[in-house]
Amino acid sequence: MSSTPTPHRWLRWPEDRATPRLGFGADYNPEQWPREVWAEDVRLMRAAGVNIVSVAIFSWARLQPTADSWDFAWLDEIMDLLHANGIAVDLATATASPPPWLTTAHPEILPVTATGETLWPGARQHWRPTSPVFREHALRLVRTMAERYGDHPALTAWHVSNELGCHNVYDFSDDAAGAFRDWLRERYGTLDELNHAWGTAFWSQRYSAWDQVLPPRLAASHPNPTQQLDFKRFSSDALTSYLRAERDVLRELTPDVPVTTNFMVMGETKGMNYVDWADEIDFVSNDHYVLPGAQAHDELSFSANLTGHIAGGLPWFLMEHSTSAVNWQPINVAKKPGELVRDSLTHVAHGADAVCFFQWRQSRAGAEKYHSGMVPHAGEDSEVHRTVRELGATLGALAEVAGSEQVPARAAILFDWESWWTSELDSHPNNSLRYRQEALDWYSAFLAAGVRADVVPARADFSGYDVVVAPVLHVVPGALAERLQAFVEGGGHLVTTYFSGIVDEHDHIHLGGYPGAFRDLLGIRVEEFAPLLDGETVLLDDGNEGSLWSEPITVTDPSVEVLAWYKTGEHGGRPAVTRRPVGSGSATYVSTRLGTGLEPLVRSLLDDAHVPGELPAAVRGKVELAVRGTDEHEFWFLINRTAEQVDVDGVAGDVLVGRRPGAAPEGTVVLSPRGVAVLRRPKV
Ligand code: GAL
């Protein structure tokens, strides 16, 4: 699915407040509260420095109580109240969750699982992305919203639906089957092409008519892998098409109002290929929630970094995160002191020009009543609310950062949805492989080494980087192989790992030995994979330990150096990590999963590529650096990754956030535990 990318267009702030600022606010659900509370809401919002809220996200049933009646009075009042208090509105199209009257009259809009079960109303987002009936009703609502509020002075952006695909990306209904066939016809043209791409000579799967083709519903054994992959592509595209449908109504009626929708670049949410979606909207928005564990903050930084590069390095909108605990994890822990502000500023460091939360006021009833908010159950006299106010003041001090872009790092980690989807299909050598975890482990290694790395999609221009790490780059169409080859021949240093270069875009093997598409570039050949059992490990001669995977590598190019050898295991004595010099560049291969052991390898790769750390050596690993810039300035975000105070010595710049113990502009910056400092420095 391709289209002309939408040029970047940021919030339409009301004209009387056109000065640069970072957005600060929340999802605001006033319909959950009696009117008396609304006045207190805006009083507290003003005191906290809130300047934008998202309204009406789940309001369909309230706005349209029956098929033929509407109730806008309350929303009119809220829009006016917010505007009168200087708070802009990111107005939802309100289509995220269909009202009971609609699902009762039209149960055919409800999604169906792979096992044929209907997802009934009672929660939210129970609609089929391909349902024409749902679309008709939803677009009627979008049109009505745009006609009513298009000229409202509080309206600063449109918020299409909400987290499209969060609960309904995979629908196996008959609507989906029909739309899937249309999508496949468009992709392949003929059944012969489809039969070839899906490899249907296998298991008697050959199709002789289009209506035989189905979504990969529950089958007797493993469904065809290319069918599964195409269904993932189709399901993401079906939502893209839905997004376009809402957007086109909004563009027609309110061409001056930017349109966004909130992505979920976080954790294992992988159904939506956001790289494609970014082209459809005026600016990228993301929701992120911290996933507890040893890499919690690394994962946040990784997600923010990737979001920023999906947004092309331009400002994006953090639509949701949490002030403290969420409600949907098995155990929902509160944030520790410092985390609320650090989490927010880490997103800003990676390009967010707005910091918003789910939600303004913690709910009193409903499934999310134990989810934190900016105003918790305890009220304004609470630690969370005091910290919210502190954050509002801090964002105020960073107003000049608004509009600045990300300053590229010299290293990049390539992150590719196609490889994510495909490397984790079933019937593979090791089904414990987790694509995103592998990429995150490399990112953690860069953080531990104290060197910046951009997390970039496969379509990024690699030419400005010295080092590109492409972990588990499993799907390698010819054009991508050529681009990476050109990168290396141009002096770049490429690193790739096990299970990379294995298949083409149809999930067909690149024949002749692994790692297929990269065999010549890497100067190695592997005849058979040697996956490791759960808990099984192999030692390397550099002291590292591999898990998940190993390979008996044969070196085929005499210039290849072996950086580490397997010491134990079936393939003890054979190469584990190799490097082929190519002119002034190189191609490195890591044939096992090193996890937390990647840091020394990253350090030596960076040394070989002459990529220095920008941070003082003493704080590398303790502090994350992220850099944004304008034509005149760089903004250095120094993020304390530890729960101890860290003093960063000898960093120049004017302190926008944080403190120096002395007056010297070249002196020390003190980072409180989990604290962040922001420095303005002249552009280099
Ligand atoms: C998001 C959603 C919000 C709220 C939040 C809770 O998925 O958009 O409406 O449910 O999670 O963390």
XYZ file of C-alpha atoms and ligand atoms in Angstrom:
696
model
C 0.000 0.000 0.000
C 1.777 3.139 -1.039
C 0.762 6.759 -1.069
C 2.385 10.140 -1.231
C 3.725 10.961 2.243
C 1.841 13.715 4.034
C 4.157 16.676 4.758
C 4.760 17.300 8.463
C 2.331 19.761 10.005
C 2.265 20.399 13.749
C -0.572 21.426 16.080
C -2.640 24.429 15.130
C -2.239 26.340 18.373
C -4.799 29.147 18.771
C -3.391 32.314 17.194
C -3.322 34.340 20.367
C -0.908 31.814 21.850
C 1.446 31.291 18.943
C 4.651 31.298 20.983
C 6.715 28.104 20.960
C 5.786 25.627 23.648
C 5.778 21.956 24.432
C 2.323 20.452 24.750
C 1.382 19.187 28.190
C -1.841 17.458 29.112
C -3.869 14.292 28.989
C -6.841 12.342 27.781
C -9.690 14.175 29.413
C -12.935 12.261 30.001
C -15.299 14.780 31.604
C -18.302 12.613 30.751
C -17.231 10.326 33.601
C -17.765 13.154 36.106
C -20.582 15.438 37.248
C -20.443 18.991 35.955
C -19.267 20.418 39.327
C -15.973 18.636 38.832
C -15.316 20.323 35.466
C -14.609 23.704 37.031
C -12.137 22.117 39.413
C -10.567 20.277 36.490
C -9.769 23.450 34.583
C -8.566 25.212 37.727
C -6.113 22.383 38.374
C -5.129 22.150 34.720
C -4.195 25.807 34.675
C -2.237 25.527 37.891
C -0.292 22.574 36.468
C 0.473 24.312 33.173
C -1.704 22.001 31.077
C -2.182 23.468 27.604
C -3.752 20.632 25.610
C -6.166 17.768 26.280
C -7.635 14.991 24.135
C -11.392 14.901 24.419
C -14.250 12.603 23.355
C -12.139 9.519 22.665
C -14.750 7.106 24.045
C -17.801 9.359 23.777
C -19.734 7.873 20.877
C -22.563 6.467 23.031
C -22.902 9.837 24.744
C -22.756 11.931 21.579
C -25.148 9.742 19.599
C -27.414 8.031 22.138
C -29.503 6.369 19.413
C -29.160 5.983 15.650
C -31.128 9.180 15.056
C -30.393 11.412 18.029
C -27.398 13.511 18.957
C -26.299 15.189 22.179
C -23.529 17.726 21.742
C -24.511 20.137 24.490
C -22.034 18.761 27.017
C -19.168 18.690 24.510
C -19.970 22.238 23.355
C -19.732 23.320 26.966
C -16.451 21.503 27.553
C -14.873 22.894 24.367
C -15.889 26.425 25.377
C -14.726 25.950 28.952
C -11.330 24.665 27.868
C -10.904 27.449 25.350
C -11.850 30.087 27.882
C -9.089 28.706 30.079
C -6.432 28.686 27.385
C -6.416 24.936 26.900
C -6.342 23.597 23.348
C -8.212 20.466 22.295
C -6.954 17.495 20.368
C -10.435 16.358 19.468
C -11.122 12.691 18.926
C -13.405 11.589 16.140
C -15.031 9.475 18.882
C -15.212 6.349 16.750
C -12.975 4.124 18.897
C -15.730 2.154 20.558
C -19.162 1.607 18.989
C -22.244 2.185 21.172
C -24.580 -0.655 22.210
C -27.387 0.454 19.884
C -25.094 -0.030 16.898
C -23.808 -3.480 17.824
C -27.331 -4.614 18.717
C -28.705 -3.479 15.369
C -25.618 -4.655 13.451
C -23.874 -7.580 15.134
C -22.167 -8.139 11.777
C -19.672 -5.401 12.691
C -18.225 -7.513 15.552
C -14.758 -9.048 15.027
C -14.271 -12.806 14.809
C -11.230 -14.688 16.101
C -9.190 -17.328 14.267
C -11.253 -19.967 16.044
C -14.542 -18.462 14.880
C -15.574 -16.840 18.162
C -17.264 -13.450 18.111
C -15.761 -10.672 20.223
C -18.826 -9.303 21.934
C -19.456 -5.755 23.150
C -18.829 -4.974 26.799
C -15.251 -3.794 26.590
C -14.120 -1.545 23.722
C -12.948 -1.484 20.099
C -15.256 -4.358 19.101
C -15.450 -3.587 15.406
C -14.113 -5.130 12.226
C -11.654 -2.889 10.401
C -13.139 -4.046 7.087
C -16.836 -3.808 7.985
C -18.641 -1.539 5.484
C -21.490 -1.131 7.972
C -19.172 0.026 10.743
C -17.397 2.365 8.377
C -20.635 3.953 7.233
C -21.722 4.706 10.801
C -18.274 5.813 11.939
C -17.763 8.173 9.009
C -21.168 9.706 9.624
C -19.984 10.516 13.139
C -16.646 11.875 11.866
C -18.481 14.119 9.412
C -20.836 15.365 12.098
C -17.933 16.102 14.466
C -15.980 17.936 11.764
C -18.992 20.017 10.739
C -19.776 20.947 14.303
C -16.301 21.638 15.703
C -14.189 22.431 12.628
C -14.250 26.159 13.377
C -14.079 25.923 17.139
C -11.161 28.019 18.381
C -10.062 25.342 20.850
C -9.606 22.728 18.106
C -5.892 22.201 17.528
C -5.761 18.730 15.926
C -7.933 15.755 15.066
C -7.330 12.490 16.868
C -8.530 9.656 14.617
C -10.184 6.861 16.602
C -7.793 5.634 19.304
C -4.903 3.183 19.202
C -6.183 1.676 15.963
C -5.744 -2.084 16.110
C -5.103 -2.289 19.846
C -7.737 -5.002 20.271
C -9.048 -5.660 16.769
C -6.116 -5.841 14.361
C -6.714 -9.514 13.581
C -10.256 -10.156 12.435
C -11.012 -13.451 10.657
C -14.638 -12.694 9.745
C -16.198 -13.063 6.301
C -15.778 -9.302 5.783
C -12.080 -9.767 6.449
C -11.934 -12.774 4.097
C -13.441 -10.725 1.253
C -11.154 -7.758 1.873
C -8.134 -10.075 2.166
C -8.903 -11.523 -1.281
C -9.177 -8.012 -2.745
C -5.853 -7.103 -1.150
C -4.225 -10.265 -2.537
C -5.623 -9.600 -6.030
C -4.089 -6.164 -5.864
C -0.757 -7.534 -4.656
C -0.424 -10.528 -6.981
C -2.724 -9.849 -9.926
C -3.229 -13.521 -10.725
C -3.841 -16.706 -8.796
C -0.709 -18.178 -10.384
C 1.353 -15.435 -8.786
C -0.328 -16.017 -5.450
C 0.233 -19.770 -5.718
C 3.898 -19.110 -6.426
C 4.321 -16.602 -3.589
C 2.580 -18.820 -1.066
C 4.419 -21.928 -2.208
C 1.157 -23.838 -2.565
C 2.798 -26.768 -4.312
C 3.285 -27.856 -0.708
C 0.631 -29.951 1.148
C -1.845 -29.793 -1.757
C -2.657 -26.153 -1.102
C -2.929 -24.980 -4.712
C -5.866 -22.596 -5.281
C -7.924 -22.769 -8.469
C -10.369 -19.916 -7.666
C -10.113 -16.768 -5.549
C -13.033 -17.646 -3.299
C -11.058 -20.629 -1.983
C -8.549 -18.261 -0.374
C -9.135 -17.593 3.335
C -7.558 -15.787 6.249
C -5.343 -18.163 8.271
C -8.180 -19.407 10.480
C -7.567 -22.207 12.984
C -6.193 -25.049 10.891
C -5.332 -28.697 11.465
C -1.617 -27.912 11.588
C 0.663 -24.968 10.830
C -1.039 -22.629 8.351
C 0.931 -21.642 5.264
C 3.627 -19.168 6.436
C 3.295 -16.744 3.510
C -0.463 -16.761 3.996
C 0.179 -15.837 7.632
C 2.657 -13.132 6.654
C 0.346 -11.677 4.016
C -2.509 -11.695 6.516
C -0.355 -9.633 8.885
C 0.462 -7.208 6.081
C -3.185 -7.082 5.032
C -4.448 -6.554 8.600
C -2.107 -3.603 9.089
C -3.123 -2.215 5.686
C -6.841 -2.678 6.453
C -6.399 -0.330 9.390
C -4.365 2.047 7.230
C -7.252 2.150 4.815
C -9.658 2.835 7.672
C -7.349 5.593 8.959
C -7.332 7.136 5.482
C -11.115 7.024 5.297
C -11.511 9.053 8.499
C -8.661 11.356 7.539
C -10.123 12.080 4.126
C -13.422 13.225 5.634
C -11.508 15.505 8.009
C -9.309 16.868 5.219
C -12.323 17.577 3.062
C -14.169 19.515 5.774
C -11.331 21.030 7.813
C -8.243 21.211 5.587
C -6.452 23.539 8.006
C -6.605 21.207 10.975
C -3.794 18.630 11.291
C -4.739 14.988 11.706
C -3.013 12.430 13.881
C -3.680 9.048 15.440
C -1.929 7.497 18.398
C 0.490 4.645 17.635
C 1.629 2.061 20.168
C 5.354 1.785 19.604
C 5.992 -0.198 22.749
C 6.823 -3.703 23.824
C 5.481 -6.560 21.790
C 2.731 -4.534 20.061
C 3.609 -5.501 16.512
C 0.422 -5.870 14.470
C 0.550 -2.393 12.965
C 3.361 -1.388 10.639
C 3.664 2.197 11.832
C 6.395 3.007 9.345
C 3.701 2.932 6.650
C 1.164 4.723 8.795
C 3.431 7.697 9.400
C 2.939 8.747 5.772
C -0.798 9.079 6.249
C -0.987 11.699 8.991
C 0.237 15.227 9.626
C 2.309 14.287 12.650
C 3.108 11.071 14.485
C 1.691 10.417 17.950
C 2.648 7.590 20.245
C 1.448 5.947 23.446
C 3.981 4.303 25.693
C 3.690 2.433 28.964
C 6.647 1.197 30.966
C 7.061 -2.568 31.056
C 8.589 -3.581 34.390
C 11.918 -5.406 34.422
C 15.644 -4.864 34.165
C 15.366 -3.108 30.784
C 12.292 -1.021 31.638
C 13.875 2.355 30.993
C 15.990 1.127 28.082
C 12.795 -0.095 26.455
C 11.174 3.300 26.941
C 14.169 5.012 25.362
C 14.245 2.471 22.513
C 10.540 3.045 21.793
C 10.887 6.826 21.906
C 13.950 6.667 19.660
C 12.168 4.427 17.134
C 9.069 6.640 17.202
C 11.250 9.652 16.464
C 12.783 7.923 13.455
C 9.420 6.689 12.214
C 8.558 10.406 12.356
C 11.611 11.119 10.193
C 13.497 12.896 12.993
C 10.761 15.550 13.231
C 8.752 16.410 16.351
C 6.081 13.942 17.433
C 3.404 13.863 20.095
C 3.522 11.650 23.191
C -0.228 11.128 23.419
C -0.307 8.790 26.410
C 1.896 7.493 29.155
C 1.199 7.096 32.851
C 1.939 9.205 35.872
C 2.331 6.034 37.924
C 0.814 2.510 37.848
C -1.292 1.091 35.022
C -4.119 -1.415 35.494
C -3.527 -3.982 32.742
C -0.315 -5.715 33.763
C -0.413 -8.798 36.030
C 1.033 -6.671 38.840
C 0.793 -2.902 38.494
C 3.613 -1.150 40.276
C 3.731 2.556 41.114
C 6.492 4.680 39.642
C 9.491 5.342 41.880
C 10.560 8.878 42.791
C 12.056 10.575 39.749
C 10.567 8.194 37.206
C 7.559 10.255 36.180
C 9.686 13.244 35.165
C 12.513 11.129 33.743
C 10.118 9.083 31.607
C 8.502 12.221 30.221
C 11.799 13.964 29.488
C 13.244 10.859 27.840
C 10.428 11.070 25.301
C 11.134 14.779 24.808
C 14.839 13.967 24.415
C 13.912 11.716 21.492
C 11.753 14.299 19.777
C 8.405 14.501 21.573
C 7.061 18.067 21.481
C 4.080 17.178 23.654
C 3.880 15.147 26.839
C 0.435 13.820 27.613
C -0.939 11.169 29.908
C -3.716 8.708 30.163
C -5.588 10.302 31.856
C -6.334 13.637 33.507
C -8.483 12.492 36.439
C -8.219 8.902 37.679
C -11.566 7.152 37.081
C -13.892 6.336 39.921
C -15.561 3.422 38.152
C -14.836 1.096 35.273
C -11.981 -1.201 34.299
C -9.356 1.530 34.581
C -10.136 2.849 38.047
C -6.794 1.594 39.373
C -4.887 3.241 36.512
C -3.047 6.340 37.691
C -3.951 9.817 36.434
C -2.670 13.382 36.728
C -5.242 13.902 39.471
C -5.245 10.662 41.454
C -7.986 9.350 43.752
C -6.144 11.086 46.589
C -6.781 14.445 44.898
C -4.558 17.463 44.392
C -2.918 17.042 47.779
C -0.847 14.091 46.612
C 2.709 13.299 45.599
C 1.637 12.380 42.078
C -0.158 15.670 41.510
C 2.708 17.691 42.989
C 5.080 15.918 40.605
C 2.707 16.649 37.727
C 2.968 20.351 38.562
C 6.749 20.109 38.776
C 6.757 18.476 35.333
C 4.543 21.251 33.959
C 7.048 23.836 35.175
C 9.968 21.850 33.732
C 8.317 21.597 30.322
C 7.678 25.337 30.503
C 11.426 25.854 30.944
C 12.031 23.793 27.804
C 9.725 25.788 25.515
C 12.568 26.696 23.180
C 13.193 23.008 22.459
C 9.851 22.862 20.620
C 10.320 22.372 16.900
C 13.927 21.194 17.149
C 14.814 17.991 15.336
C 16.795 14.959 16.351
C 20.504 15.213 15.701
C 21.515 11.939 14.024
C 23.872 9.601 15.848
C 26.783 7.937 14.055
C 25.440 4.463 14.756
C 22.040 3.000 13.956
C 20.068 -0.104 14.795
C 17.844 -1.225 11.952
C 14.362 -2.231 13.070
C 12.125 -3.842 10.486
C 8.471 -4.858 10.857
C 8.717 -7.430 8.042
C 11.545 -9.223 9.840
C 9.693 -8.920 13.156
C 6.604 -10.584 11.711
C 8.431 -13.232 9.742
C 11.205 -14.272 12.134
C 8.595 -15.098 14.771
C 6.324 -17.263 12.579
C 5.889 -20.883 13.704
C 7.747 -23.922 12.310
C 11.133 -22.286 12.744
C 14.420 -23.664 14.100
C 13.850 -21.968 17.456
C 10.423 -20.608 18.328
C 11.765 -18.784 21.392
C 13.366 -16.135 19.175
C 12.079 -12.654 20.032
C 12.969 -10.124 17.365
C 12.330 -6.959 19.343
C 14.175 -8.276 22.379
C 17.259 -8.869 20.238
C 17.132 -5.300 18.903
C 16.564 -3.989 22.422
C 19.585 -5.917 23.715
C 21.784 -4.207 21.140
C 20.297 -0.873 22.150
C 21.013 -1.601 25.816
C 24.603 -2.405 24.844
C 24.962 1.010 23.189
C 23.464 2.666 26.277
C 25.888 0.719 28.475
C 28.769 1.832 26.243
C 27.492 5.422 26.500
C 27.263 5.924 22.749
C 24.148 7.105 20.950
C 22.431 4.834 18.414
C 19.397 5.750 16.316
C 16.716 3.089 15.961
C 15.709 3.362 12.323
C 13.296 1.640 9.938
C 14.627 -0.235 6.916
C 13.706 2.583 4.568
C 16.089 5.006 6.349
C 19.059 6.416 4.492
C 22.056 4.524 5.910
C 24.679 6.635 4.180
C 25.157 9.097 7.043
C 25.963 6.355 9.571
C 29.340 4.820 10.349
C 27.854 1.726 11.983
C 24.583 -0.047 11.211
C 23.518 -3.000 13.339
C 20.828 -5.139 11.719
C 19.931 -7.823 14.262
C 17.916 -10.791 12.973
C 17.326 -9.040 9.650
C 15.466 -12.100 8.480
C 13.585 -10.779 5.430
C 15.958 -9.384 2.848
C 14.495 -8.500 -0.531
C 17.094 -7.866 -3.229
C 16.902 -4.080 -2.966
C 17.639 -4.083 0.767
C 20.614 -6.431 0.278
C 21.957 -4.050 -2.362
C 21.526 -0.999 -0.136
C 23.383 -2.645 2.717
C 26.121 -3.865 0.379
C 26.495 -0.294 -0.943
C 26.669 0.979 2.641
C 29.587 -1.355 3.395
C 31.347 -0.654 0.109
C 31.020 3.043 0.886
C 33.047 2.529 4.079
C 30.207 1.669 6.481
C 30.429 -0.976 9.177
C 27.527 -3.421 9.093
C 26.792 -5.884 11.870
C 24.225 -8.598 11.469
C 23.305 -11.726 13.370
C 21.963 -15.244 13.252
C 18.776 -15.854 11.209
C 19.496 -12.790 9.043
C 19.455 -12.698 5.249
C 17.471 -15.917 5.169
C 14.331 -15.227 3.117
C 12.968 -12.901 0.446
C 9.733 -10.890 0.653
C 7.670 -14.060 0.004
C 9.353 -15.890 2.897
C 11.188 -18.066 0.373
C 14.701 -19.180 1.295
C 17.735 -17.591 -0.393
C 19.342 -20.848 -1.548
C 22.983 -21.917 -1.486
C 23.660 -21.822 2.250
C 23.017 -19.340 5.025
C 23.027 -16.411 5.686
C 21.661 -16.333 2.149
C 21.486 -12.727 1.039
C 24.575 -11.782 3.100
C 26.749 -14.850 2.484
C 29.172 -13.143 0.109
C 29.188 -9.839 1.938
C 30.083 -11.615 5.185
C 32.441 -14.131 3.539
C 30.983 -17.069 5.439
C 28.670 -20.023 4.831
C 26.455 -22.078 7.114
C 24.876 -25.369 6.008
C 22.643 -26.053 8.978
C 21.436 -24.062 11.987
C 22.267 -25.299 15.474
C 19.567 -23.864 17.742
C 20.070 -24.293 21.480
C 17.477 -25.743 23.816
C 15.874 -23.589 26.504
C 18.500 -23.098 29.215
C 21.320 -24.488 27.039
C 24.298 -22.178 26.547
C 27.621 -22.241 24.741
C 30.822 -20.537 25.865
C 32.874 -18.356 23.570
C 36.626 -17.957 23.923
C 36.226 -14.261 24.807
C 34.341 -15.253 27.955
C 30.929 -14.516 26.510
C 28.038 -16.938 26.649
C 25.644 -17.628 23.773
C 22.089 -18.881 24.043
C 19.106 -19.632 21.781
C 21.129 -20.236 18.637
C 24.512 -21.317 17.324
C 25.889 -22.149 13.905
C 28.745 -24.152 12.389
C 30.323 -21.366 10.321
C 32.675 -22.047 7.431
C 34.795 -19.073 6.445
C 34.768 -18.738 2.654
C 36.709 -15.515 2.198
C 40.341 -15.531 3.373
C 40.158 -11.901 4.487
C 37.601 -12.772 7.201
C 38.864 -12.403 10.772
C 37.372 -14.466 13.553
C 36.544 -12.171 16.489
C 35.360 -14.981 18.783
C 35.317 -18.771 18.650
C 32.906 -21.274 20.135
C 34.680 -22.950 23.024
C 32.025 -25.430 24.114
C 29.073 -27.159 22.528
C 28.754 -29.224 19.394
C 30.611 -26.613 17.381
C 33.397 -25.834 19.828
C 36.488 -24.693 17.910
C 34.503 -23.077 15.088
C 34.011 -19.337 14.500
C 31.202 -17.652 16.432
C 31.735 -13.979 15.550
C 33.361 -12.979 12.269
C 34.318 -9.798 10.504
C 35.122 -9.236 6.865
C 36.998 -6.027 6.050
C 35.642 -4.387 2.885
C 37.740 -1.392 1.851
C 37.482 0.991 4.777
C 34.201 -0.645 5.880
C 33.408 -4.092 7.237
C 30.714 -6.732 7.616
C 30.457 -8.461 11.007
C 28.391 -11.540 11.839
C 27.268 -12.721 15.277
C 25.993 -16.297 15.091
C 24.533 -16.654 18.585
C 22.453 -14.660 21.018
C 24.743 -12.723 23.364
C 22.042 -10.781 25.237
C 23.597 -8.862 28.099
C 27.058 -9.865 26.828
C 26.928 -7.576 23.779
C 28.521 -4.536 25.387
C 32.234 -5.443 24.883
C 31.521 -6.330 21.268
C 29.755 -3.004 20.742
C 32.689 -1.158 22.300
C 35.226 -2.841 20.037
C 33.047 -2.308 16.955
C 32.776 1.379 17.766
C 36.546 1.610 18.295
C 37.213 -0.059 14.958
C 34.747 2.281 13.264
C 36.323 5.307 15.026
C 33.030 6.336 16.602
C 33.879 8.094 19.858
C 31.580 8.486 22.836
C 30.297 12.042 23.226
C 29.872 11.783 26.994
C 32.760 12.065 29.457
C 34.162 8.540 29.902
C 33.416 8.476 33.640
C 29.649 8.592 33.155
C 29.241 6.368 30.119
C 26.745 3.687 30.951
C 25.311 5.679 33.847
C 23.960 8.470 31.692
C 22.066 8.378 28.425
C 22.682 11.225 26.002
C 20.089 12.284 23.447
C 20.525 15.340 21.251
C 18.039 17.590 19.494
C 19.013 20.590 17.424
C 18.039 23.702 15.497
C 20.094 25.709 13.010
C 21.739 27.498 15.924
C 21.664 25.215 18.920
C 21.978 21.701 20.172
C 19.968 20.574 23.168
C 21.754 17.913 25.147
C 19.534 15.729 27.303
C 21.554 13.982 30.019
C 19.404 11.217 31.477
C 20.486 9.500 34.675
C 19.914 5.761 34.163
C 20.717 5.022 37.812
C 19.046 5.521 41.182
C 22.159 7.362 42.494
C 23.244 10.955 41.983
C 25.640 11.284 39.023
C 27.939 14.263 38.514
C 28.786 14.863 34.872
C 32.034 16.829 34.683
C 33.202 19.158 31.963
C 30.067 19.571 29.873
C 29.605 22.994 28.355
C 26.300 24.747 27.876
C 23.542 26.803 29.418
C 21.493 24.749 31.822
C 17.782 24.790 30.929
C 16.882 21.985 33.327
C 19.102 20.693 36.117
C 21.822 22.413 38.107
C 25.504 23.139 38.255
C 27.052 23.279 41.707
C 29.373 26.105 40.609
C 29.048 29.004 38.189
C 31.395 27.745 35.431
C 29.555 27.097 32.160
C 32.080 24.327 31.369
C 31.721 22.739 34.757
C 29.831 19.938 36.386
C 26.154 19.146 35.942
C 24.539 17.309 38.821
C 21.979 14.668 37.926
C 19.770 13.701 40.830
C 18.827 10.016 41.147
C 16.852 9.172 37.961
C 17.169 12.863 37.113
C 17.525 14.658 33.781
C 19.454 17.784 32.833
C 19.053 19.698 29.585
C 21.812 21.929 28.218
C 21.677 24.395 25.353
C 24.917 24.449 23.399
C 25.996 26.186 20.217
C 25.548 24.004 17.151
C 28.785 22.290 16.153
C -4.338 2.813 26.136
C -5.639 3.464 25.758
C -6.224 4.304 26.859
C -6.090 3.600 28.176
C -4.655 3.285 28.429
C -4.391 2.615 29.760
O -4.233 1.591 25.480
O -5.522 4.235 24.601
O -7.562 4.575 26.557
O -6.841 2.429 28.125
O -4.173 2.421 27.430
O -3.027 2.335 29.951
